[in-house]
GROMACS .gro file of C-alpha atoms in nm:
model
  178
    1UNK     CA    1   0.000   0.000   0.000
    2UNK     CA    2   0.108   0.305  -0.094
    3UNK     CA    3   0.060   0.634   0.096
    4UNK     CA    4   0.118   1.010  -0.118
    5UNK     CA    5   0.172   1.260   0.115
    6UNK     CA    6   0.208   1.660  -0.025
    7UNK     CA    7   0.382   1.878   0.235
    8UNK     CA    8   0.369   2.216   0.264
    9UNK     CA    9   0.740   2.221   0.436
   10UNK     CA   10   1.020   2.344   0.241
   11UNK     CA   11   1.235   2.052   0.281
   12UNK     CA   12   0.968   1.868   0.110
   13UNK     CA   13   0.707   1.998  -0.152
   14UNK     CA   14   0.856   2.317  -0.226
   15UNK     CA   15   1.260   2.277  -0.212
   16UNK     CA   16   1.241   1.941  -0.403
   17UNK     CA   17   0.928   2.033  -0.585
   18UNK     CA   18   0.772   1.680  -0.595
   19UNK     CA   19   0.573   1.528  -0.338
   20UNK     CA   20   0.722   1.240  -0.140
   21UNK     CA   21   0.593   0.903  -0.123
   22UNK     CA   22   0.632   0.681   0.164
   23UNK     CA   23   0.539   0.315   0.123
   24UNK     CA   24   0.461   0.019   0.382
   25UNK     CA   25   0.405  -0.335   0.319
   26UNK     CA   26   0.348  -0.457   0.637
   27UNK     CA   27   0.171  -0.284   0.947
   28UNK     CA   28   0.344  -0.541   1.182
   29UNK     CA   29   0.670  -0.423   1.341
   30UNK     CA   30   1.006  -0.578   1.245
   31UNK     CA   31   1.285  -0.624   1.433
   32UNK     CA   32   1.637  -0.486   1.194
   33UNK     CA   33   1.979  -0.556   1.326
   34UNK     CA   34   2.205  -0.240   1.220
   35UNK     CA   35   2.577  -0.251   1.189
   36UNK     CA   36   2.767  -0.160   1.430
   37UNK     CA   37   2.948   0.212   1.412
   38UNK     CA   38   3.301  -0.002   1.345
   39UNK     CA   39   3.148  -0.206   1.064
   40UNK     CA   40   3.019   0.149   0.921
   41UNK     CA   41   3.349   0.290   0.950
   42UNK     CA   42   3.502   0.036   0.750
   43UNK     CA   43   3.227   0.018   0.535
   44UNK     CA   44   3.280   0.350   0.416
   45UNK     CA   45   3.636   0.351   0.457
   46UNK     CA   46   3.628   0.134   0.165
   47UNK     CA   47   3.405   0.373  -0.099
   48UNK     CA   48   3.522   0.651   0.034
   49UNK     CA   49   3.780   0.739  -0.284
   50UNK     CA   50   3.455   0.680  -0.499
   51UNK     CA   51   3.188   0.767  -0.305
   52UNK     CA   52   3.117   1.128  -0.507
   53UNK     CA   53   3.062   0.929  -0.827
   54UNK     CA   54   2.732   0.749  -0.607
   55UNK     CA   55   2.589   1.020  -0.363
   56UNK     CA   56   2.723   1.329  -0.667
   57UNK     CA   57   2.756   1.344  -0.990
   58UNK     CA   58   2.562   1.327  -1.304
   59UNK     CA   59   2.296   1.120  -1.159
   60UNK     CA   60   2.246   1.327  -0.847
   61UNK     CA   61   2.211   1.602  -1.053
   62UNK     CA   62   1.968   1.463  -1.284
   63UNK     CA   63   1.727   1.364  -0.991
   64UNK     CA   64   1.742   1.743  -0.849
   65UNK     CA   65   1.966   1.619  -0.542
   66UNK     CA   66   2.232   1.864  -0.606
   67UNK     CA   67   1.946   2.138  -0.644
   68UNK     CA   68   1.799   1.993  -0.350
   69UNK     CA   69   2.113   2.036  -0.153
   70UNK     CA   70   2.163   2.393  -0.271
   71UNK     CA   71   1.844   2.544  -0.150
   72UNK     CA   72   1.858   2.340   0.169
   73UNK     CA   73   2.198   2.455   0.254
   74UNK     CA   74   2.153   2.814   0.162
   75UNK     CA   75   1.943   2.840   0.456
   76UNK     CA   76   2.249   2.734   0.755
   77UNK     CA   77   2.368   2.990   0.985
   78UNK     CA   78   2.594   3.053   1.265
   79UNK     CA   79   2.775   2.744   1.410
   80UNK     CA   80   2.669   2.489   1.171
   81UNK     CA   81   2.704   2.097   1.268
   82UNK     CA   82   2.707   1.842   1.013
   83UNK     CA   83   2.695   1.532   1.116
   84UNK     CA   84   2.776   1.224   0.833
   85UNK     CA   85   2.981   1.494   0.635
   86UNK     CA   86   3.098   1.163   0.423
   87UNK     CA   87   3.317   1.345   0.163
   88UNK     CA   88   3.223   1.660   0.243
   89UNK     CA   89   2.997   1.708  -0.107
   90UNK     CA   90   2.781   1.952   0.096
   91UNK     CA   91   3.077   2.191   0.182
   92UNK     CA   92   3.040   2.416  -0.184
   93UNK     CA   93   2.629   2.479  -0.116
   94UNK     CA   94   2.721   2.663   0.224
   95UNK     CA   95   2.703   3.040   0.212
   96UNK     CA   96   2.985   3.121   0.425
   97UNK     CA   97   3.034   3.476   0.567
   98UNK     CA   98   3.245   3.701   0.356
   99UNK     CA   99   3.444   3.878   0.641
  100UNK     CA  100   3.571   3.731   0.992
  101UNK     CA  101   3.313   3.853   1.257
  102UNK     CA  102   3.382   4.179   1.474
  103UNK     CA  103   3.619   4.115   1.720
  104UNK     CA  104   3.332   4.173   2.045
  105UNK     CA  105   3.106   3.919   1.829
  106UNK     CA  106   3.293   3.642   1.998
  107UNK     CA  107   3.153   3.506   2.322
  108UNK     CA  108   3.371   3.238   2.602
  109UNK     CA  109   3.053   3.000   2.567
  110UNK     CA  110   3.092   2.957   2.174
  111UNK     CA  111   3.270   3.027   1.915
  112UNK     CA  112   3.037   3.295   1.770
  113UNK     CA  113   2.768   3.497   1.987
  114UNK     CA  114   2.382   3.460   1.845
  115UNK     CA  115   2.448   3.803   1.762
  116UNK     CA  116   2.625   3.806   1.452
  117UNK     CA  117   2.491   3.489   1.318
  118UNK     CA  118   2.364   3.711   1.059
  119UNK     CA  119   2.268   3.513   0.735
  120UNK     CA  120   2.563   3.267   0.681
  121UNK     CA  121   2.790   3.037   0.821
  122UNK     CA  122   3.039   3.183   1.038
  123UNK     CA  123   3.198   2.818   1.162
  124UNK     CA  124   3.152   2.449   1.029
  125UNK     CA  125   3.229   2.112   1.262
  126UNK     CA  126   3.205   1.852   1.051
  127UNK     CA  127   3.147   1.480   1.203
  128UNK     CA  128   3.169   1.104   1.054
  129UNK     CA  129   3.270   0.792   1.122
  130UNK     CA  130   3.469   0.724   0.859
  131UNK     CA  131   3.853   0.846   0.838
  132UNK     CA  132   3.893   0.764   0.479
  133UNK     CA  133   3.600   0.957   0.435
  134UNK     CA  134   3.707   1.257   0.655
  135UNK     CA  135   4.017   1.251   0.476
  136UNK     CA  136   3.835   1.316   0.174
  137UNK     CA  137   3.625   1.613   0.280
  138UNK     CA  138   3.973   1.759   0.419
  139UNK     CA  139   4.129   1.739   0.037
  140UNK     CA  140   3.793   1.866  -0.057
  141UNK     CA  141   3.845   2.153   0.179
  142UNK     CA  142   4.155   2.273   0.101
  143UNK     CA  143   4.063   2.277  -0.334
  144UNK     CA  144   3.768   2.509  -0.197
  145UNK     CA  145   3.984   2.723   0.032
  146UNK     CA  146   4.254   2.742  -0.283
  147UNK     CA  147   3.920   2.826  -0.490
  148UNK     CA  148   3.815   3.093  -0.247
  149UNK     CA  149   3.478   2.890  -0.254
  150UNK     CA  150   3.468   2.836   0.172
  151UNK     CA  151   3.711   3.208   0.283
  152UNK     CA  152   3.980   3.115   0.505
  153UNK     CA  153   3.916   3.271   0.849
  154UNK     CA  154   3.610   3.054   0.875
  155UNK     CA  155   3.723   2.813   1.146
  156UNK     CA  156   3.680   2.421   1.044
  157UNK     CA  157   3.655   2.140   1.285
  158UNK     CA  158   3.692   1.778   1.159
  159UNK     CA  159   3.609   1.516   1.420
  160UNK     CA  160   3.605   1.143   1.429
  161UNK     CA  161   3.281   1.010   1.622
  162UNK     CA  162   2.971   0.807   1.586
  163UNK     CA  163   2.697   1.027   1.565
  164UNK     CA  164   2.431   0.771   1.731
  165UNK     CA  165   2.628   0.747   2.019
  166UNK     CA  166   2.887   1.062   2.098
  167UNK     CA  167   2.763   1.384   1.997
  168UNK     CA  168   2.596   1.523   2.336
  169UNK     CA  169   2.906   1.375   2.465
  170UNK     CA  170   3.148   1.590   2.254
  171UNK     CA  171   2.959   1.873   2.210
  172UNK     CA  172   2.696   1.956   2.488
  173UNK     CA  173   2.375   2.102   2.445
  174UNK     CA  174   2.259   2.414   2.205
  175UNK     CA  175   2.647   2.443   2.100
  176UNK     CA  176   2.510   2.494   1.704
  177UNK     CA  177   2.297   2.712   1.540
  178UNK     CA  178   2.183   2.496   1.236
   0.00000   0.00000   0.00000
């Protein structure tokens, strides 16, 4: 049985312009076994040197992801948090802030006050599992720094971590803005 649902939220109808279908064929409960966060990490440890020609590319673009993905991340601000960066394919659809913040924008409690958030992203953590993968967001960083694509005073975390398990951990509450 299939269900159609139209959404008025911008994630769904109107950023990817086509409604989204959601489809059950059971209304019993089953019991999944998920891989554990090492057998993830090595799982994508493994595609991580191809993984843009899957989750990018031609094909992405062709089914309105990279669109998608555009609109969506146009609309981060302040301290953003990604968490499953992967290969960092997100990191060009940012709109970063042009200029470092003011000098008394900066608070002890973060790394940017609420204040000058403004309309872009004034600092990016990004988190996965994956080293391979992190690896290839940080080569994917630097060609956009050299590019002038993400400005170099915006300050870049890259951390290691499963993201079911260790982000309060790491992080502590309301630390990001998007």
């Amino acid at each position: 049985r299939q269900k159609t649902i139209f959404s008025r939220r911008i994630f769904n109808k109107q950023l990817l312009g086509t409604p989204v279908i959601f489809s059950s064929l059971s209304s019993q409960p089953k019991n999944c076994n998920a891989i554990s966060p090492q057998e993830a990490s090595r799982t994508y440890d493994i595609y991580a040197s191809t993984y843009d020609d899957l989750d990018g590319g031609s094909i992405a673009s062709s089914l309105g992801i990279d669109d998608a993905r555009n609109k969506l991340l146009s609309l981060a601000r302040g301290n953003v948090l990604e968490v499953g960066v992967g290969t960092g394919l997100n990191l060009q659809s940012y709109r970063y802030c042009s200029s470092p913040p003011p000098k008394d924008s900066y608070s002890s409690n973060a790394n940017v006050s609420n204040n000058y958030m403004g309309d872009c992203v004034t600092s990016i953590t990004l988190v996965d599992i994956s080293e391979q993968m992190l690896l290839q967001a940080q080569s994917k960083i630097t060609f956009l720094q050299n590019k002038e694509v993400i400005p170099k005073h915006i300050p870049i975390k890259i951390i290691q971590a499963d993201a079911t398990t260790q982000l309060t951990q790491l992080f502590g509450e309301n630390k990001f803005d998007t």
